[in-house]
């Protein structure tokens, strides 16, 4: 019988060396110096050989245990080599039908309907929170308790809402698998009652309509650089998201010298992945002229940076950062009280309360629309009505700013 000392002492030579341990188990030393376990046995009258791994990764004790298990299979009338082959095929089938592989297929199938950033976020969340536990498991083997266990780890770090989002992603993956005939059910469907409830939705803090005069008064007194101020004003007047302002390009502006100027934001820059049309009010057009004058790269004919409305050469993206607009809000006393995004909520509130405009027009202007074919073919819906509405909104803002000029002593109401 072999010992560890004897095995370690074995040296390679010009030919393969074999040393037996008994019961068909032997170690093979190759000319390259590898020490490999092998098991010789007979099944149905045929001589067979089974590989058992390399020493010392597979120890002598582990090799003997493996030999004894194979011998028991022979006693039971089973071929160890056939069982190993079946296990490999099962593992391969499981990997081909694993949750990770199905999830990545789902992401690729949906990628064209998402922004690159949104696709990256979903893939990262699944890789961080689900794949470590369930990525290699066949989708047909995942049951509700297994999925719930992974989601509770997200809850345990205080990310209650995130756990529900990830559950929704998993549900989409399983439903995709059902359609692709990869699985028969969605285990996420039955676990919602066992998950912690997310806190009530907290809307973005915003400047109230009554405080707009004071807001503009303080904004005009702020000594920040002009480009940041123009970006903030542009965001407020056009009712867009900060991301859409940051990456706005001059090529997207149409009819600037006509009676119907328009900002056509391409689908690949929109959260909902559909083209978005923003009618430009006279005040927005006036802002564009100031933006152009404040853009040295546009004036110099720099194609790389001059194409943006708000370029910043030192920025990784080549454009203004969201923090520049937020810094203005902080400097004028709104830290923790209002955000730039909150002006979208303010616009919605003011326009709805005016009673002059259809909620459909407002929601469409905020780009709160359904994805899909209907949305893609209706980006111009209610364009005349929305133009009138945005003109009214800019006039409303202008009147608030005039009121702020008239009342230099105005202060924030709490």
mmCIF file of C-alpha atoms in Angstrom:
data_model
loop_
_atom_site.group_PDB
_atom_site.id
_atom_site.type_symbol
_atom_site.label_atom_id
_atom_site.label_comp_id
_atom_site.label_asym_id
_atom_site.label_seq_id
_atom_site.Cartn_x
_atom_site.Cartn_y
_atom_site.Cartn_z
ATOM 1 C CA UNK A 1 0.000 0.000 0.000
ATOM 2 C CA UNK A 2 1.088 3.521 -0.680
ATOM 3 C CA UNK A 3 1.961 6.169 1.895
ATOM 4 C CA UNK A 4 2.175 9.942 1.514
ATOM 5 C CA UNK A 5 5.927 9.737 2.086
ATOM 6 C CA UNK A 6 6.300 7.176 -0.697
ATOM 7 C CA UNK A 7 4.147 9.192 -3.093
ATOM 8 C CA UNK A 8 6.119 12.393 -2.462
ATOM 9 C CA UNK A 9 9.344 10.466 -3.082
ATOM 10 C CA UNK A 10 8.231 9.303 -6.528
ATOM 11 C CA UNK A 11 10.264 10.947 -9.303
ATOM 12 C CA UNK A 12 9.373 11.264 -12.961
ATOM 13 C CA UNK A 13 11.379 9.449 -15.608
ATOM 14 C CA UNK A 14 11.448 9.040 -19.373
ATOM 15 C CA UNK A 15 8.426 6.729 -19.145
ATOM 16 C CA UNK A 16 5.198 6.748 -17.146
ATOM 17 C CA UNK A 17 5.547 5.105 -13.715
ATOM 18 C CA UNK A 18 2.638 3.298 -11.988
ATOM 19 C CA UNK A 19 2.458 2.447 -8.288
ATOM 20 C CA UNK A 20 -0.469 0.408 -6.944
ATOM 21 C CA UNK A 21 -2.337 1.032 -3.683
ATOM 22 C CA UNK A 22 -4.607 -2.025 -3.946
ATOM 23 C CA UNK A 23 -8.167 -2.662 -5.047
ATOM 24 C CA UNK A 24 -7.395 -1.367 -8.537
ATOM 25 C CA UNK A 25 -6.295 2.055 -7.287
ATOM 26 C CA UNK A 26 -2.889 3.257 -8.460
ATOM 27 C CA UNK A 27 -0.992 6.491 -8.955
ATOM 28 C CA UNK A 28 0.575 7.332 -12.288
ATOM 29 C CA UNK A 29 3.646 9.570 -12.546
ATOM 30 C CA UNK A 30 4.012 11.110 -16.012
ATOM 31 C CA UNK A 31 7.334 12.125 -17.606
ATOM 32 C CA UNK A 32 6.230 15.747 -17.044
ATOM 33 C CA UNK A 33 6.063 15.107 -13.279
ATOM 34 C CA UNK A 34 2.259 14.982 -12.781
ATOM 35 C CA UNK A 35 0.971 12.451 -10.248
ATOM 36 C CA UNK A 36 -2.478 11.230 -11.274
ATOM 37 C CA UNK A 37 -4.899 8.834 -9.598
ATOM 38 C CA UNK A 38 -6.433 6.052 -11.667
ATOM 39 C CA UNK A 39 -8.813 3.186 -10.895
ATOM 40 C CA UNK A 40 -8.700 -0.001 -12.946
ATOM 41 C CA UNK A 41 -11.826 -2.202 -12.855
ATOM 42 C CA UNK A 42 -13.891 -4.610 -14.927
ATOM 43 C CA UNK A 43 -17.536 -4.170 -15.857
ATOM 44 C CA UNK A 44 -19.517 -6.635 -17.946
ATOM 45 C CA UNK A 45 -16.303 -8.416 -18.738
ATOM 46 C CA UNK A 46 -14.552 -5.310 -20.079
ATOM 47 C CA UNK A 47 -11.449 -3.723 -18.580
ATOM 48 C CA UNK A 48 -11.993 -0.017 -17.801
ATOM 49 C CA UNK A 49 -10.000 2.874 -16.365
ATOM 50 C CA UNK A 50 -11.377 5.800 -14.354
ATOM 51 C CA UNK A 51 -9.507 9.095 -13.690
ATOM 52 C CA UNK A 52 -9.495 10.348 -10.116
ATOM 53 C CA UNK A 53 -7.678 13.679 -10.147
ATOM 54 C CA UNK A 54 -4.138 14.791 -9.350
ATOM 55 C CA UNK A 55 -2.078 14.367 -6.187
ATOM 56 C CA UNK A 56 -1.729 16.247 -3.810
ATOM 57 C CA UNK A 57 -4.956 18.099 -4.692
ATOM 58 C CA UNK A 58 -6.660 14.721 -4.245
ATOM 59 C CA UNK A 59 -5.058 13.246 -1.142
ATOM 60 C CA UNK A 60 -4.344 9.551 -0.569
ATOM 61 C CA UNK A 61 -7.268 9.324 1.867
ATOM 62 C CA UNK A 62 -9.632 11.021 -0.612
ATOM 63 C CA UNK A 63 -8.468 8.701 -3.411
ATOM 64 C CA UNK A 64 -9.163 5.626 -1.285
ATOM 65 C CA UNK A 65 -12.630 6.918 -0.413
ATOM 66 C CA UNK A 66 -13.311 7.528 -4.099
ATOM 67 C CA UNK A 67 -12.129 3.945 -4.891
ATOM 68 C CA UNK A 68 -14.428 2.470 -2.232
ATOM 69 C CA UNK A 69 -17.422 4.440 -3.557
ATOM 70 C CA UNK A 70 -16.699 3.182 -7.083
ATOM 71 C CA UNK A 71 -16.421 -0.386 -5.789
ATOM 72 C CA UNK A 72 -19.831 -0.060 -4.120
ATOM 73 C CA UNK A 73 -21.294 1.053 -7.462
ATOM 74 C CA UNK A 74 -19.895 -2.114 -9.037
ATOM 75 C CA UNK A 75 -21.466 -4.198 -6.268
ATOM 76 C CA UNK A 76 -24.781 -2.497 -7.072
ATOM 77 C CA UNK A 77 -24.353 -3.411 -10.715
ATOM 78 C CA UNK A 78 -23.556 0.128 -11.872
ATOM 79 C CA UNK A 79 -20.686 1.307 -14.051
ATOM 80 C CA UNK A 80 -18.767 4.166 -12.319
ATOM 81 C CA UNK A 81 -17.685 5.569 -15.691
ATOM 82 C CA UNK A 82 -21.286 5.647 -16.964
ATOM 83 C CA UNK A 83 -22.459 7.350 -13.768
ATOM 84 C CA UNK A 84 -19.711 9.967 -14.050
ATOM 85 C CA UNK A 85 -20.643 10.629 -17.673
ATOM 86 C CA UNK A 86 -24.296 11.030 -16.724
ATOM 87 C CA UNK A 87 -23.355 13.442 -13.934
ATOM 88 C CA UNK A 88 -21.253 15.511 -16.340
ATOM 89 C CA UNK A 89 -24.108 15.651 -18.832
ATOM 90 C CA UNK A 90 -26.516 16.671 -16.065
ATOM 91 C CA UNK A 91 -24.119 19.388 -14.902
ATOM 92 C CA UNK A 92 -23.731 20.601 -18.479
ATOM 93 C CA UNK A 93 -27.500 20.647 -18.939
ATOM 94 C CA UNK A 94 -27.866 22.555 -15.675
ATOM 95 C CA UNK A 95 -25.272 25.127 -16.759
ATOM 96 C CA UNK A 96 -27.016 25.524 -20.113
ATOM 97 C CA UNK A 97 -30.290 26.081 -18.286
ATOM 98 C CA UNK A 98 -28.860 27.988 -15.330
ATOM 99 C CA UNK A 99 -30.456 31.105 -13.924
ATOM 100 C CA UNK A 100 -27.396 33.175 -14.817
ATOM 101 C CA UNK A 101 -27.437 32.102 -18.456
ATOM 102 C CA UNK A 102 -31.181 32.698 -18.743
ATOM 103 C CA UNK A 103 -30.893 36.098 -17.029
ATOM 104 C CA UNK A 104 -28.153 37.217 -19.410
ATOM 105 C CA UNK A 105 -30.263 36.076 -22.370
ATOM 106 C CA UNK A 106 -33.176 38.106 -21.003
ATOM 107 C CA UNK A 107 -30.975 41.178 -20.629
ATOM 108 C CA UNK A 108 -29.769 40.851 -24.236
ATOM 109 C CA UNK A 109 -33.336 40.435 -25.462
ATOM 110 C CA UNK A 110 -34.417 43.615 -23.664
ATOM 111 C CA UNK A 111 -31.263 45.677 -24.149
ATOM 112 C CA UNK A 112 -32.569 47.460 -27.247
ATOM 113 C CA UNK A 113 -35.507 48.800 -25.206
ATOM 114 C CA UNK A 114 -33.313 50.119 -22.360
ATOM 115 C CA UNK A 115 -30.735 52.838 -22.034
ATOM 116 C CA UNK A 116 -27.163 51.496 -21.703
ATOM 117 C CA UNK A 117 -27.026 52.768 -18.125
ATOM 118 C CA UNK A 118 -30.272 50.996 -17.143
ATOM 119 C CA UNK A 119 -29.084 47.706 -18.666
ATOM 120 C CA UNK A 120 -25.781 47.995 -16.786
ATOM 121 C CA UNK A 121 -27.583 48.670 -13.487
ATOM 122 C CA UNK A 122 -29.829 45.605 -13.829
ATOM 123 C CA UNK A 123 -26.969 43.318 -14.822
ATOM 124 C CA UNK A 124 -24.821 44.579 -11.933
ATOM 125 C CA UNK A 125 -27.603 44.053 -9.376
ATOM 126 C CA UNK A 126 -28.232 40.485 -10.509
ATOM 127 C CA UNK A 127 -24.504 39.704 -10.520
ATOM 128 C CA UNK A 128 -24.033 41.105 -7.023
ATOM 129 C CA UNK A 129 -27.168 39.846 -5.295
ATOM 130 C CA UNK A 130 -28.532 36.784 -7.112
ATOM 131 C CA UNK A 131 -25.853 35.064 -9.179
ATOM 132 C CA UNK A 132 -23.606 34.175 -6.193
ATOM 133 C CA UNK A 133 -26.418 32.036 -4.711
ATOM 134 C CA UNK A 134 -28.512 31.003 -7.708
ATOM 135 C CA UNK A 135 -26.503 31.787 -10.837
ATOM 136 C CA UNK A 136 -25.314 28.212 -11.391
ATOM 137 C CA UNK A 137 -28.606 26.585 -10.360
ATOM 138 C CA UNK A 138 -30.903 25.298 -13.104
ATOM 139 C CA UNK A 139 -33.979 27.509 -13.360
ATOM 140 C CA UNK A 140 -36.178 24.431 -13.046
ATOM 141 C CA UNK A 141 -34.636 23.705 -9.617
ATOM 142 C CA UNK A 142 -35.155 27.150 -8.069
ATOM 143 C CA UNK A 143 -38.080 27.259 -5.681
ATOM 144 C CA UNK A 144 -39.635 30.167 -3.712
ATOM 145 C CA UNK A 145 -37.652 29.566 -0.471
ATOM 146 C CA UNK A 146 -34.336 29.590 -2.388
ATOM 147 C CA UNK A 147 -35.135 32.892 -4.071
ATOM 148 C CA UNK A 148 -36.499 34.389 -0.865
ATOM 149 C CA UNK A 149 -33.255 33.508 0.942
ATOM 150 C CA UNK A 150 -31.230 35.541 -1.557
ATOM 151 C CA UNK A 151 -33.614 38.482 -1.441
ATOM 152 C CA UNK A 152 -33.549 38.545 2.361
ATOM 153 C CA UNK A 153 -29.801 39.156 2.199
ATOM 154 C CA UNK A 154 -30.568 42.387 0.340
ATOM 155 C CA UNK A 155 -33.179 43.290 2.959
ATOM 156 C CA UNK A 156 -30.691 42.566 5.741
ATOM 157 C CA UNK A 157 -28.461 45.427 4.609
ATOM 158 C CA UNK A 158 -31.424 47.804 4.780
ATOM 159 C CA UNK A 159 -32.205 47.897 1.046
ATOM 160 C CA UNK A 160 -35.885 46.986 1.293
ATOM 161 C CA UNK A 161 -37.011 48.694 -1.891
ATOM 162 C CA UNK A 162 -34.017 47.285 -3.770
ATOM 163 C CA UNK A 163 -34.982 43.753 -2.723
ATOM 164 C CA UNK A 164 -38.406 44.266 -4.306
ATOM 165 C CA UNK A 165 -36.835 45.629 -7.476
ATOM 166 C CA UNK A 166 -34.513 42.641 -7.758
ATOM 167 C CA UNK A 167 -37.459 40.331 -7.171
ATOM 168 C CA UNK A 168 -39.197 42.018 -10.104
ATOM 169 C CA UNK A 169 -36.112 41.493 -12.278
ATOM 170 C CA UNK A 170 -36.070 37.814 -11.318
ATOM 171 C CA UNK A 171 -39.756 37.535 -12.140
ATOM 172 C CA UNK A 172 -39.070 38.962 -15.589
ATOM 173 C CA UNK A 173 -36.298 36.385 -16.074
ATOM 174 C CA UNK A 174 -38.555 33.472 -15.108
ATOM 175 C CA UNK A 175 -41.396 34.732 -17.289
ATOM 176 C CA UNK A 176 -38.917 35.006 -20.146
ATOM 177 C CA UNK A 177 -37.859 31.423 -19.385
ATOM 178 C CA UNK A 178 -41.471 30.228 -19.482
ATOM 179 C CA UNK A 179 -41.898 31.804 -22.909
ATOM 180 C CA UNK A 180 -38.641 30.187 -24.066
ATOM 181 C CA UNK A 181 -39.734 26.767 -22.691
ATOM 182 C CA UNK A 182 -36.859 26.798 -20.184
ATOM 183 C CA UNK A 183 -39.048 26.539 -17.082
ATOM 184 C CA UNK A 184 -42.680 26.068 -16.130
ATOM 185 C CA UNK A 185 -43.307 28.540 -13.321
ATOM 186 C CA UNK A 186 -42.200 31.801 -11.716
ATOM 187 C CA UNK A 187 -41.096 31.136 -8.097
ATOM 188 C CA UNK A 188 -40.973 34.878 -7.360
ATOM 189 C CA UNK A 189 -44.748 35.077 -7.687
ATOM 190 C CA UNK A 190 -45.490 33.593 -4.264
ATOM 191 C CA UNK A 191 -42.845 35.223 -2.072
ATOM 192 C CA UNK A 192 -44.041 38.840 -1.921
ATOM 193 C CA UNK A 193 -46.074 38.288 1.311
ATOM 194 C CA UNK A 194 -42.931 36.981 3.030
ATOM 195 C CA UNK A 195 -40.829 40.024 2.137
ATOM 196 C CA UNK A 196 -40.526 43.194 4.190
ATOM 197 C CA UNK A 197 -42.703 45.991 2.908
ATOM 198 C CA UNK A 198 -40.851 48.928 1.334
ATOM 199 C CA UNK A 199 -41.288 52.313 3.025
ATOM 200 C CA UNK A 200 -43.802 54.749 1.526
ATOM 201 C CA UNK A 201 -42.566 56.435 -1.633
ATOM 202 C CA UNK A 202 -40.740 59.635 -0.766
ATOM 203 C CA UNK A 203 -41.126 62.172 -3.530
ATOM 204 C CA UNK A 204 -38.281 64.465 -4.492
ATOM 205 C CA UNK A 205 -38.190 67.547 -2.272
ATOM 206 C CA UNK A 206 -39.136 70.613 -4.279
ATOM 207 C CA UNK A 207 -39.470 74.361 -4.138
ATOM 208 C CA UNK A 208 -43.105 75.252 -3.517
ATOM 209 C CA UNK A 209 -44.899 77.535 -5.969
ATOM 210 C CA UNK A 210 -45.302 80.235 -3.324
ATOM 211 C CA UNK A 211 -41.511 80.272 -2.812
ATOM 212 C CA UNK A 212 -40.556 80.746 -6.465
ATOM 213 C CA UNK A 213 -40.088 84.547 -6.147
ATOM 214 C CA UNK A 214 -37.666 84.026 -3.251
ATOM 215 C CA UNK A 215 -35.946 81.221 -5.169
ATOM 216 C CA UNK A 216 -35.284 83.409 -8.208
ATOM 217 C CA UNK A 217 -34.231 86.307 -5.999
ATOM 218 C CA UNK A 218 -31.552 84.164 -4.340
ATOM 219 C CA UNK A 219 -30.625 82.541 -7.640
ATOM 220 C CA UNK A 220 -29.919 85.954 -9.142
ATOM 221 C CA UNK A 221 -27.748 86.888 -6.180
ATOM 222 C CA UNK A 222 -25.661 83.705 -6.417
ATOM 223 C CA UNK A 223 -22.168 84.267 -7.802
ATOM 224 C CA UNK A 224 -21.754 80.819 -9.387
ATOM 225 C CA UNK A 225 -20.454 80.420 -12.938
ATOM 226 C CA UNK A 226 -22.852 81.270 -15.759
ATOM 227 C CA UNK A 227 -22.943 77.848 -17.440
ATOM 228 C CA UNK A 228 -24.303 76.151 -14.312
ATOM 229 C CA UNK A 229 -26.987 78.815 -13.907
ATOM 230 C CA UNK A 230 -28.037 78.490 -17.537
ATOM 231 C CA UNK A 231 -28.219 74.691 -17.247
ATOM 232 C CA UNK A 232 -30.435 74.978 -14.162
ATOM 233 C CA UNK A 233 -32.753 77.502 -15.807
ATOM 234 C CA UNK A 234 -32.920 75.396 -18.990
ATOM 235 C CA UNK A 235 -33.901 72.338 -16.935
ATOM 236 C CA UNK A 236 -36.634 74.257 -15.127
ATOM 237 C CA UNK A 237 -38.162 75.852 -18.239
ATOM 238 C CA UNK A 238 -38.122 72.661 -20.346
ATOM 239 C CA UNK A 239 -39.350 70.328 -17.566
ATOM 240 C CA UNK A 240 -36.724 67.703 -18.458
ATOM 241 C CA UNK A 241 -34.554 65.475 -16.297
ATOM 242 C CA UNK A 242 -31.067 66.698 -15.431
ATOM 243 C CA UNK A 243 -29.577 63.845 -17.459
ATOM 244 C CA UNK A 244 -31.330 65.151 -20.583
ATOM 245 C CA UNK A 245 -29.990 68.663 -19.971
ATOM 246 C CA UNK A 246 -26.439 67.481 -19.349
ATOM 247 C CA UNK A 247 -26.090 65.705 -22.679
ATOM 248 C CA UNK A 248 -28.180 68.080 -24.813
ATOM 249 C CA UNK A 249 -26.646 68.725 -28.248
ATOM 250 C CA UNK A 250 -27.113 71.602 -30.678
ATOM 251 C CA UNK A 251 -28.009 69.142 -33.442
ATOM 252 C CA UNK A 252 -31.158 68.294 -31.477
ATOM 253 C CA UNK A 253 -32.493 71.878 -31.679
ATOM 254 C CA UNK A 254 -34.814 72.545 -34.622
ATOM 255 C CA UNK A 255 -36.540 75.637 -36.045
ATOM 256 C CA UNK A 256 -34.768 78.071 -33.772
ATOM 257 C CA UNK A 257 -35.598 80.989 -36.073
ATOM 258 C CA UNK A 258 -39.154 79.823 -36.761
ATOM 259 C CA UNK A 259 -42.375 80.266 -34.829
ATOM 260 C CA UNK A 260 -42.223 76.662 -33.621
ATOM 261 C CA UNK A 261 -38.743 75.966 -32.211
ATOM 262 C CA UNK A 262 -38.307 72.435 -30.918
ATOM 263 C CA UNK A 263 -35.862 70.287 -28.976
ATOM 264 C CA UNK A 264 -35.946 66.727 -30.332
ATOM 265 C CA UNK A 265 -34.307 64.422 -27.784
ATOM 266 C CA UNK A 266 -33.395 61.054 -29.372
ATOM 267 C CA UNK A 267 -34.755 57.846 -27.918
ATOM 268 C CA UNK A 268 -31.365 56.528 -26.830
ATOM 269 C CA UNK A 269 -30.998 59.397 -24.332
ATOM 270 C CA UNK A 270 -34.440 59.044 -22.806
ATOM 271 C CA UNK A 271 -35.244 56.975 -19.731
ATOM 272 C CA UNK A 272 -38.236 55.421 -21.491
ATOM 273 C CA UNK A 273 -36.281 54.858 -24.720
ATOM 274 C CA UNK A 274 -38.710 56.800 -26.916
ATOM 275 C CA UNK A 275 -38.058 60.068 -28.733
ATOM 276 C CA UNK A 276 -39.148 63.091 -26.738
ATOM 277 C CA UNK A 277 -40.213 66.428 -28.214
ATOM 278 C CA UNK A 278 -39.882 69.607 -26.169
ATOM 279 C CA UNK A 279 -41.530 72.715 -27.645
ATOM 280 C CA UNK A 280 -39.348 75.703 -26.789
ATOM 281 C CA UNK A 281 -40.929 78.781 -25.258
ATOM 282 C CA UNK A 282 -39.629 82.269 -26.128
ATOM 283 C CA UNK A 283 -37.861 82.273 -22.757
ATOM 284 C CA UNK A 284 -36.154 78.967 -23.594
ATOM 285 C CA UNK A 285 -35.052 80.343 -26.966
ATOM 286 C CA UNK A 286 -33.608 83.393 -25.210
ATOM 287 C CA UNK A 287 -31.740 81.049 -22.866
ATOM 288 C CA UNK A 288 -30.312 79.226 -25.903
ATOM 289 C CA UNK A 289 -28.773 82.453 -27.162
ATOM 290 C CA UNK A 290 -27.118 83.008 -23.777
ATOM 291 C CA UNK A 291 -25.987 79.372 -23.700
ATOM 292 C CA UNK A 292 -24.400 79.761 -27.126
ATOM 293 C CA UNK A 293 -22.585 82.933 -26.078
ATOM 294 C CA UNK A 294 -21.271 81.205 -22.934
ATOM 295 C CA UNK A 295 -19.966 78.196 -24.889
ATOM 296 C CA UNK A 296 -16.319 78.914 -25.852
ATOM 297 C CA UNK A 297 -15.935 75.579 -27.654
ATOM 298 C CA UNK A 298 -18.873 76.309 -29.928
ATOM 299 C CA UNK A 299 -17.459 79.746 -30.652
ATOM 300 C CA UNK A 300 -14.049 78.220 -31.451
ATOM 301 C CA UNK A 301 -15.498 75.516 -33.718
ATOM 302 C CA UNK A 302 -14.420 72.636 -31.462
ATOM 303 C CA UNK A 303 -16.524 69.760 -32.819
ATOM 304 C CA UNK A 304 -15.925 67.399 -29.909
ATOM 305 C CA UNK A 305 -17.063 69.738 -27.119
ATOM 306 C CA UNK A 306 -18.878 72.432 -29.060
ATOM 307 C CA UNK A 307 -21.653 70.026 -30.023
ATOM 308 C CA UNK A 308 -22.929 70.056 -26.423
ATOM 309 C CA UNK A 309 -25.038 72.861 -24.975
ATOM 310 C CA UNK A 310 -23.190 72.547 -21.662
ATOM 311 C CA UNK A 311 -19.632 71.265 -22.291
ATOM 312 C CA UNK A 312 -16.945 70.886 -19.628
ATOM 313 C CA UNK A 313 -13.532 69.859 -20.957
ATOM 314 C CA UNK A 314 -12.310 68.461 -17.625
ATOM 315 C CA UNK A 315 -15.361 66.217 -17.185
ATOM 316 C CA UNK A 316 -15.147 62.502 -17.962
ATOM 317 C CA UNK A 317 -18.294 62.790 -20.104
ATOM 318 C CA UNK A 318 -17.289 66.100 -21.666
ATOM 319 C CA UNK A 319 -20.427 67.699 -20.237
ATOM 320 C CA UNK A 320 -21.595 69.480 -17.115
ATOM 321 C CA UNK A 321 -22.156 67.261 -14.084
ATOM 322 C CA UNK A 322 -25.415 67.027 -12.182
ATOM 323 C CA UNK A 323 -23.619 68.282 -9.075
ATOM 324 C CA UNK A 324 -22.983 71.698 -10.622
ATOM 325 C CA UNK A 325 -26.693 72.463 -10.690
ATOM 326 C CA UNK A 326 -27.195 70.884 -7.278
ATOM 327 C CA UNK A 327 -24.385 73.009 -5.833
ATOM 328 C CA UNK A 328 -26.363 76.118 -6.745
ATOM 329 C CA UNK A 329 -29.342 74.758 -4.816
ATOM 330 C CA UNK A 330 -27.084 74.175 -1.813
ATOM 331 C CA UNK A 331 -25.499 77.623 -1.958
ATOM 332 C CA UNK A 332 -28.864 79.406 -1.954
ATOM 333 C CA UNK A 333 -30.030 77.537 1.138
ATOM 334 C CA UNK A 334 -31.904 74.532 -0.294
ATOM 335 C CA UNK A 335 -29.711 71.676 0.921
ATOM 336 C CA UNK A 336 -32.092 68.975 2.139
ATOM 337 C CA UNK A 337 -35.100 71.111 1.175
ATOM 338 C CA UNK A 338 -35.268 70.820 -2.614
ATOM 339 C CA UNK A 339 -33.583 69.119 -5.554
ATOM 340 C CA UNK A 340 -33.213 70.010 -9.213
ATOM 341 C CA UNK A 341 -35.428 67.057 -10.105
ATOM 342 C CA UNK A 342 -38.085 68.493 -7.812
ATOM 343 C CA UNK A 343 -38.867 71.213 -10.364
ATOM 344 C CA UNK A 344 -40.520 68.555 -12.529
ATOM 345 C CA UNK A 345 -42.885 67.847 -9.654
ATOM 346 C CA UNK A 346 -43.472 71.555 -9.172
ATOM 347 C CA UNK A 347 -44.315 71.989 -12.859
ATOM 348 C CA UNK A 348 -46.746 69.067 -12.689
ATOM 349 C CA UNK A 349 -48.429 70.509 -9.593
ATOM 350 C CA UNK A 350 -48.743 74.037 -10.971
ATOM 351 C CA UNK A 351 -49.982 72.946 -14.397
ATOM 352 C CA UNK A 352 -52.522 70.511 -12.977
ATOM 353 C CA UNK A 353 -53.814 72.999 -10.428
ATOM 354 C CA UNK A 354 -54.237 75.676 -13.097
ATOM 355 C CA UNK A 355 -57.047 73.628 -14.634
ATOM 356 C CA UNK A 356 -55.988 74.864 -18.073
ATOM 357 C CA UNK A 357 -54.221 71.768 -19.345
ATOM 358 C CA UNK A 358 -55.085 68.113 -19.773
ATOM 359 C CA UNK A 359 -53.234 65.747 -17.436
ATOM 360 C CA UNK A 360 -52.328 63.742 -20.554
ATOM 361 C CA UNK A 361 -50.429 66.720 -21.971
ATOM 362 C CA UNK A 362 -48.570 67.183 -18.686
ATOM 363 C CA UNK A 363 -47.635 63.525 -18.343
ATOM 364 C CA UNK A 364 -46.497 63.372 -21.948
ATOM 365 C CA UNK A 365 -44.342 66.475 -21.501
ATOM 366 C CA UNK A 366 -42.759 64.884 -18.439
ATOM 367 C CA UNK A 367 -42.028 61.818 -20.620
ATOM 368 C CA UNK A 368 -44.182 59.656 -18.368
ATOM 369 C CA UNK A 369 -45.310 57.451 -21.237
ATOM 370 C CA UNK A 370 -45.593 53.740 -21.932
ATOM 371 C CA UNK A 371 -42.787 51.990 -23.751
ATOM 372 C CA UNK A 372 -43.463 50.239 -27.005
ATOM 373 C CA UNK A 373 -44.771 50.803 -30.513
ATOM 374 C CA UNK A 374 -47.629 53.099 -29.514
ATOM 375 C CA UNK A 375 -45.293 55.433 -27.673
ATOM 376 C CA UNK A 376 -42.662 55.360 -30.418
ATOM 377 C CA UNK A 377 -45.147 56.425 -33.077
ATOM 378 C CA UNK A 378 -46.782 59.106 -30.979
ATOM 379 C CA UNK A 379 -43.886 61.262 -29.816
ATOM 380 C CA UNK A 380 -45.575 64.282 -31.444
ATOM 381 C CA UNK A 381 -48.955 63.815 -29.752
ATOM 382 C CA UNK A 382 -50.558 67.032 -28.527
ATOM 383 C CA UNK A 383 -47.596 69.064 -29.743
ATOM 384 C CA UNK A 384 -49.575 72.313 -30.298
ATOM 385 C CA UNK A 385 -51.231 71.954 -26.893
ATOM 386 C CA UNK A 386 -47.923 71.223 -25.192
ATOM 387 C CA UNK A 387 -46.341 74.236 -26.885
ATOM 388 C CA UNK A 388 -49.054 76.444 -25.438
ATOM 389 C CA UNK A 389 -48.603 74.787 -22.054
ATOM 390 C CA UNK A 390 -44.826 75.308 -21.971
ATOM 391 C CA UNK A 391 -45.251 78.927 -23.042
ATOM 392 C CA UNK A 392 -47.666 79.348 -20.109
ATOM 393 C CA UNK A 393 -45.179 77.640 -17.741
ATOM 394 C CA UNK A 394 -42.298 79.893 -18.830
ATOM 395 C CA UNK A 395 -44.524 82.971 -18.400
ATOM 396 C CA UNK A 396 -45.470 81.699 -14.941
ATOM 397 C CA UNK A 397 -41.778 81.365 -14.028
ATOM 398 C CA UNK A 398 -41.010 84.792 -15.486
ATOM 399 C CA UNK A 399 -43.748 86.412 -13.407
ATOM 400 C CA UNK A 400 -42.432 84.694 -10.281
ATOM 401 C CA UNK A 401 -38.946 86.013 -11.017
ATOM 402 C CA UNK A 402 -40.278 89.534 -11.508
ATOM 403 C CA UNK A 403 -42.046 89.260 -8.166
ATOM 404 C CA UNK A 404 -38.720 88.266 -6.610
ATOM 405 C CA UNK A 405 -37.070 91.386 -8.038
ATOM 406 C CA UNK A 406 -39.787 93.500 -6.501
ATOM 407 C CA UNK A 407 -39.381 91.910 -3.079
ATOM 408 C CA UNK A 408 -35.674 91.755 -2.266
ATOM 409 C CA UNK A 409 -36.511 90.958 1.336
ATOM 410 C CA UNK A 410 -38.452 87.796 0.490
ATOM 411 C CA UNK A 411 -37.454 84.751 2.521
ATOM 412 C CA UNK A 412 -38.120 81.036 2.490
ATOM 413 C CA UNK A 413 -41.342 79.860 4.049
ATOM 414 C CA UNK A 414 -41.088 76.665 6.076
#
